[in-house]
Short mmCIF file of C-alpha atoms in Angstrom, two decimals:
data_model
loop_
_atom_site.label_atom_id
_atom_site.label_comp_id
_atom_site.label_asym_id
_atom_site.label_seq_id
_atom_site.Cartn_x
_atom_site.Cartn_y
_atom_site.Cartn_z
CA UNK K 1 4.48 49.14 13.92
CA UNK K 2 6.51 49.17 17.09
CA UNK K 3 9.81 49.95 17.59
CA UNK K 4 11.65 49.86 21.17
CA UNK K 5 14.89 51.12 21.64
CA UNK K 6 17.37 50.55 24.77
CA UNK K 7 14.13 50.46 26.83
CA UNK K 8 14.95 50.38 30.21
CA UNK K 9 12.74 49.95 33.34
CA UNK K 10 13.51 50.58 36.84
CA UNK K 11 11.51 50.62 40.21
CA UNK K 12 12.45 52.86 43.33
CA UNK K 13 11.45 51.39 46.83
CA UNK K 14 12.52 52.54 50.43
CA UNK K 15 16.21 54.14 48.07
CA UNK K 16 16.49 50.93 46.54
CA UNK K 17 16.75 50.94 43.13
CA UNK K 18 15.25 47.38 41.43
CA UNK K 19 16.39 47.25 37.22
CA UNK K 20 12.73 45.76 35.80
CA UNK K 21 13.65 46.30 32.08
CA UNK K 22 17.24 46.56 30.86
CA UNK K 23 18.28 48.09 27.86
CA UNK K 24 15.57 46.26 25.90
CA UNK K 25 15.17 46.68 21.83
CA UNK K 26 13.00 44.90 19.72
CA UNK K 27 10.76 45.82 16.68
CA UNK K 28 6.93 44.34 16.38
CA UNK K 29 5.99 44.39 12.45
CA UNK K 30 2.26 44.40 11.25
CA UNK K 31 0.02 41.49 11.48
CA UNK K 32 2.74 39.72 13.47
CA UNK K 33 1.41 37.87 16.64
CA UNK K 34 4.26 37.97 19.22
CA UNK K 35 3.72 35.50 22.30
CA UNK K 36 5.80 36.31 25.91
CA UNK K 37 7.10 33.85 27.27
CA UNK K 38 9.67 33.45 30.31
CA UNK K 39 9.69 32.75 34.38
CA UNK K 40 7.60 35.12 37.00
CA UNK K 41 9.10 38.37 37.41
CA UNK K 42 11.22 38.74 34.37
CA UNK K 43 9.30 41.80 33.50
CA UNK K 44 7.04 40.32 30.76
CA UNK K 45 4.13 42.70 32.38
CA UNK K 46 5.77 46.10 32.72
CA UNK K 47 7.54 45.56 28.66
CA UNK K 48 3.72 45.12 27.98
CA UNK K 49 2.45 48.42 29.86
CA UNK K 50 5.74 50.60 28.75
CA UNK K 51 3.99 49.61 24.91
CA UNK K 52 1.41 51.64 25.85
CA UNK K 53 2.13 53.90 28.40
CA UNK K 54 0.84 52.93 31.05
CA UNK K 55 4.11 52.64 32.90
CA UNK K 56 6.48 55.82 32.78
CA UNK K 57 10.06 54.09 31.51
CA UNK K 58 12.90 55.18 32.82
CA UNK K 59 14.82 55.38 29.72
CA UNK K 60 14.92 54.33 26.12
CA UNK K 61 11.71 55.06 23.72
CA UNK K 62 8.71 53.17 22.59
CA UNK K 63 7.69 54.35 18.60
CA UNK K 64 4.38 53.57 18.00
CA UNK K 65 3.65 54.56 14.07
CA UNK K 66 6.59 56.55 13.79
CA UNK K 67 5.38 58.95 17.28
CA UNK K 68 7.71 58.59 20.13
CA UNK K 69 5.17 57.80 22.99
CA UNK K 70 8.03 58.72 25.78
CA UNK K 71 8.18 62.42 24.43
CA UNK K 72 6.52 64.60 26.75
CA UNK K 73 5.01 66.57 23.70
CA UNK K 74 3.20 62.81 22.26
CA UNK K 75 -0.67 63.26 23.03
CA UNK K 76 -0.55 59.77 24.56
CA UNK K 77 -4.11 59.54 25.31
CA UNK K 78 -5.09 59.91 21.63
CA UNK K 79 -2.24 57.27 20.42
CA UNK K 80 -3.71 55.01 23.11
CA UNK K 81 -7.00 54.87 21.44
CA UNK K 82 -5.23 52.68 18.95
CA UNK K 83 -3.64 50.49 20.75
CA UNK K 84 -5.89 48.01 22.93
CA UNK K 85 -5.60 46.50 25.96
CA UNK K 86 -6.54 43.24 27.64
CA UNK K 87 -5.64 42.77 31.55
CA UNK K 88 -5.45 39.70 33.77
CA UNK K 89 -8.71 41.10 35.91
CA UNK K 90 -10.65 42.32 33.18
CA UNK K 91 -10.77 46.21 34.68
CA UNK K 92 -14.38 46.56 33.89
CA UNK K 93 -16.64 49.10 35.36
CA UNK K 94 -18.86 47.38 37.66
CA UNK K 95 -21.43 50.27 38.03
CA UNK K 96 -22.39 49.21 34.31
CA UNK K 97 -23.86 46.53 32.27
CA UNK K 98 -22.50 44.96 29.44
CA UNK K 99 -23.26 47.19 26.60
CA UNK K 100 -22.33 50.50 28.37
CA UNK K 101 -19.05 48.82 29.11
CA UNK K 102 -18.24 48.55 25.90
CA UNK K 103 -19.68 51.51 24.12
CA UNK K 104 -18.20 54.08 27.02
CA UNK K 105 -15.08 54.43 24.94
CA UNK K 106 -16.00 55.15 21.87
CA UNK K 107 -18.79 57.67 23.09
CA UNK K 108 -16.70 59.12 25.24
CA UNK K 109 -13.93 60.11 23.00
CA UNK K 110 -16.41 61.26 20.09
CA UNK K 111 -14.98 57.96 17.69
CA UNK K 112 -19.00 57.14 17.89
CA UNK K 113 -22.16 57.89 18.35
CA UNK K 114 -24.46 56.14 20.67
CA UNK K 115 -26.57 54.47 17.56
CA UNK K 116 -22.83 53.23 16.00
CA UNK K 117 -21.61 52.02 19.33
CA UNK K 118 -24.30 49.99 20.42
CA UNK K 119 -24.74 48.75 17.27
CA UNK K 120 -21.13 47.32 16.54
CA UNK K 121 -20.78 46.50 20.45
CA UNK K 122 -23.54 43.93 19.46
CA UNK K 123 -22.15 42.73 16.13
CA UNK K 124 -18.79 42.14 18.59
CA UNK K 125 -20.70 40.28 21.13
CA UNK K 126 -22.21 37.90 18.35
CA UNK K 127 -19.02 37.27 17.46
CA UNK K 128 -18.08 36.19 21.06
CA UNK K 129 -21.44 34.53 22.14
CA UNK K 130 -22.21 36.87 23.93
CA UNK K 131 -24.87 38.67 22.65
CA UNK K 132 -27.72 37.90 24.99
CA UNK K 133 -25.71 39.02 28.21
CA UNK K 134 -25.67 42.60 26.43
CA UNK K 135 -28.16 44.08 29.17
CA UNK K 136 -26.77 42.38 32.51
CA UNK K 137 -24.70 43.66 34.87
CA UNK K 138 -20.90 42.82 35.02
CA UNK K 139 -21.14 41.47 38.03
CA UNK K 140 -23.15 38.63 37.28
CA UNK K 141 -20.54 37.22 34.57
CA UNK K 142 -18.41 34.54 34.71
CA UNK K 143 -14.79 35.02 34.72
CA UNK K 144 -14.05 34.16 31.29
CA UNK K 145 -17.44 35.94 30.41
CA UNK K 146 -16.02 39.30 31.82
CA UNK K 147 -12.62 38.62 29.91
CA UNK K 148 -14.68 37.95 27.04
CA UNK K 149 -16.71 41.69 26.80
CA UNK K 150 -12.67 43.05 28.22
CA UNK K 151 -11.59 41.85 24.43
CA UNK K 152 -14.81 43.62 22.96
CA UNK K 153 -14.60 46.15 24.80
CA UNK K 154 -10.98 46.68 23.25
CA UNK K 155 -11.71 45.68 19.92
CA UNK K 156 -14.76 48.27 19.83
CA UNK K 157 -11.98 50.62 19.26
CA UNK K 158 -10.77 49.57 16.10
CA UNK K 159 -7.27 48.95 17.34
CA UNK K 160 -4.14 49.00 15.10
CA UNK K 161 -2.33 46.63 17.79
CA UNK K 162 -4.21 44.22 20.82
CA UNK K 163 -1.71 43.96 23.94
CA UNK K 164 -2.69 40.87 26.07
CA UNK K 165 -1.41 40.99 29.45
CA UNK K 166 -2.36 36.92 31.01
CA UNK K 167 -5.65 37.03 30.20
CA UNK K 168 -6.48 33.43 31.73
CA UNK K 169 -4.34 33.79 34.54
CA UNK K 170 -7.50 34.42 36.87
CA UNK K 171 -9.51 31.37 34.77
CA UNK K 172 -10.32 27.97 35.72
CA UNK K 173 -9.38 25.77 33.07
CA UNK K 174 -12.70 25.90 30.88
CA UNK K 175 -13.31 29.47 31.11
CA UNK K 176 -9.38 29.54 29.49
CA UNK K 177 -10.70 27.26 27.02
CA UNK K 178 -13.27 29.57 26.07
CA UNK K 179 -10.90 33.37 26.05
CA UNK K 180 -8.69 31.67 23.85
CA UNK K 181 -11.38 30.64 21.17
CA UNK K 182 -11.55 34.10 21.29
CA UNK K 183 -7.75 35.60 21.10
CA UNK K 184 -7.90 33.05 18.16
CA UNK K 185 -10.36 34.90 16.29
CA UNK K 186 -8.61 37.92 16.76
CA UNK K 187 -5.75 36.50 15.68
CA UNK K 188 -7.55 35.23 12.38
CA UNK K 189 -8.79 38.60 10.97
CA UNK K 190 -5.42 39.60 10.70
CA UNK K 191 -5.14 41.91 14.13
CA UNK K 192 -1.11 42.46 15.23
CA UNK K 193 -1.04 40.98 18.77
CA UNK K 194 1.35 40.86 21.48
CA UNK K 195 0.35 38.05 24.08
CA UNK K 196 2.05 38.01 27.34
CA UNK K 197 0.82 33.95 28.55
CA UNK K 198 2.07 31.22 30.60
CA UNK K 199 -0.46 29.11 28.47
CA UNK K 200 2.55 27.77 26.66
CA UNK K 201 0.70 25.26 24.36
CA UNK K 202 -1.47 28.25 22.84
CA UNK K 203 1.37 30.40 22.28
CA UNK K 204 3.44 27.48 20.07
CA UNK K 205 -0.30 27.17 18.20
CA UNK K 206 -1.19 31.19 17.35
CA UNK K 207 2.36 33.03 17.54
CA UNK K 208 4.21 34.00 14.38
CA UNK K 209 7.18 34.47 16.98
CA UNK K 210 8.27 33.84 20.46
CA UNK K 211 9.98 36.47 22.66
CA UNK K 212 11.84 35.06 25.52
CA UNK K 213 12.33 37.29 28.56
CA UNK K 214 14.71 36.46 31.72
CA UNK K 215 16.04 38.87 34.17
CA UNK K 216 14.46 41.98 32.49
CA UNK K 217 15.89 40.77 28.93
CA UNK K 218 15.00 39.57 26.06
CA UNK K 219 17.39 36.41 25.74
CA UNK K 220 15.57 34.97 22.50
CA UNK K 221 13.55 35.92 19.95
CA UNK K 222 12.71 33.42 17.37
CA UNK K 223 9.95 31.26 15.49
CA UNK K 224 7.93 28.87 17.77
CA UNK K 225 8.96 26.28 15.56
CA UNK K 226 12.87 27.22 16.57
CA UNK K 227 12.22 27.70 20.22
CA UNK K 228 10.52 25.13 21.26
CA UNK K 229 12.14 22.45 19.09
CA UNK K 230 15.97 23.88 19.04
CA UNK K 231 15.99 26.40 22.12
CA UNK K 232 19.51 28.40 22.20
CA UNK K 233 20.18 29.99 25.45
CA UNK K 234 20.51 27.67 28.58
CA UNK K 235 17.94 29.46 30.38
CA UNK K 236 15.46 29.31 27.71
CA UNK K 237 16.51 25.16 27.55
CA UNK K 238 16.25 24.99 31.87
CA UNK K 239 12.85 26.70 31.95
CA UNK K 240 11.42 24.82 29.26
CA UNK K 241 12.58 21.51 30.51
CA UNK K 242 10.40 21.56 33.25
CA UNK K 243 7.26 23.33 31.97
CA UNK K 244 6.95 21.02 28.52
#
């Protein structure tokens, strides 16, 4: 579903040049769940935003369904609408309540109508628990509440691919308790996921495989069976020796 090819990443600051991504290539099959793992600043977060677009890379190409998303000709706005997108701090619009957060989208970009968005935005919020905060405000929601309708608000979209960027990094322990009920779900009707956590418990219980990054690389890609139980890189051994 996703191929990336000598992907590489860099930052300019004050003439300084800082390498983010280097030279990355890996391939993300169908109904695969892929889980990030690796230290702070390894560039877990900017791999996740190249998949999409939403950072500019510096060389290399992401294929998304056989369309090169770095060509300048790709219509990256329409391949987007497949491809959905959970952040750390939810992103919602705070001007609206619940159900117009969600259904914007889809209105928006003519996918549909008013009657068919509301109605699957509340067959998605039953699925969540949600269903009775459909007319509040945003601002009233708890944290994992708001990340909650953020994963509705994605899935409204009928996504080929859900990109998870920390999404309990801002959660107290219960409200983490309750987003990843949810990412489970998702993960059980079959959606392809790619989960960028620190939560490293969750990722050995819903990932089909583990990508490693370190230093802008990825230094091991394997099952979570193999990683976790027979790590082979040093690094991957170090960091895991003092988070396990």
């Amino acid at each position: 579903m996703i191929a990336v090819k000598n992907l590489t990443k860099n930052f300019q600051k004050n003439n300084c040049k800082t390498s983010v991504l280097k030279d990355v290539n890996v391939n993300i099959n169908k109904g695969e769940i892929v889980a990030i793992l690796g230290p702070s600043g390894a560039g877990k977060s900017v791999f996740l935003r190249c998949l999409n677009g939403l950072e500019k890379v510096t060389s290399g190409s992401v294929i998304f369904k056989g369309r090169n998303l770095t060509n300048q000709d790709c219509n990256i706005d329409k391949l987007r609408r497949h491809v959905g997108m959970v952040f750390q701090h939810f992103n919602l619009f705070s001007h609206l309540n619940v159900i117009q957060n969600i259904t914007f989208a889809p209105i928006k970009t003519g996918i549909k109508n008013k009657e068919e968005a509301k109605k699957d935005a509340i067959d998605l919020l039953k699925k969540v628990g949600l269903e009775h905060k459909f007319s509040e405000n945003v601002d009233s929601l708890s944290g994992g509440q708001k990340q909650r309708i953020a994963i509705v608000r994605a899935l409204i979209m009928e996504p080929d691919v859900m990109l998870f960027d920390e999404p309990t990094s801002a959660l107290d322990p219960e409200m983490t308790r309750e987003v990843l009920s949810v990412v489970k779900k998702v993960a059980a009707d079959g959606m392809t996921m790619v989960l960028v956590t620190h939560e490293i418990q969750f990722a050995k219980q819903i990932a089909s495989r583990i990508l490693f990054f370190d230093d802008g690389n990825i230094i091991e890609d394997s099952s979570p069976d193999e990683i976790f139980e027979n790590p082979k890189h040093p690094r991957v051994k170090e960091f895991f020796s003092k988070v396990l």
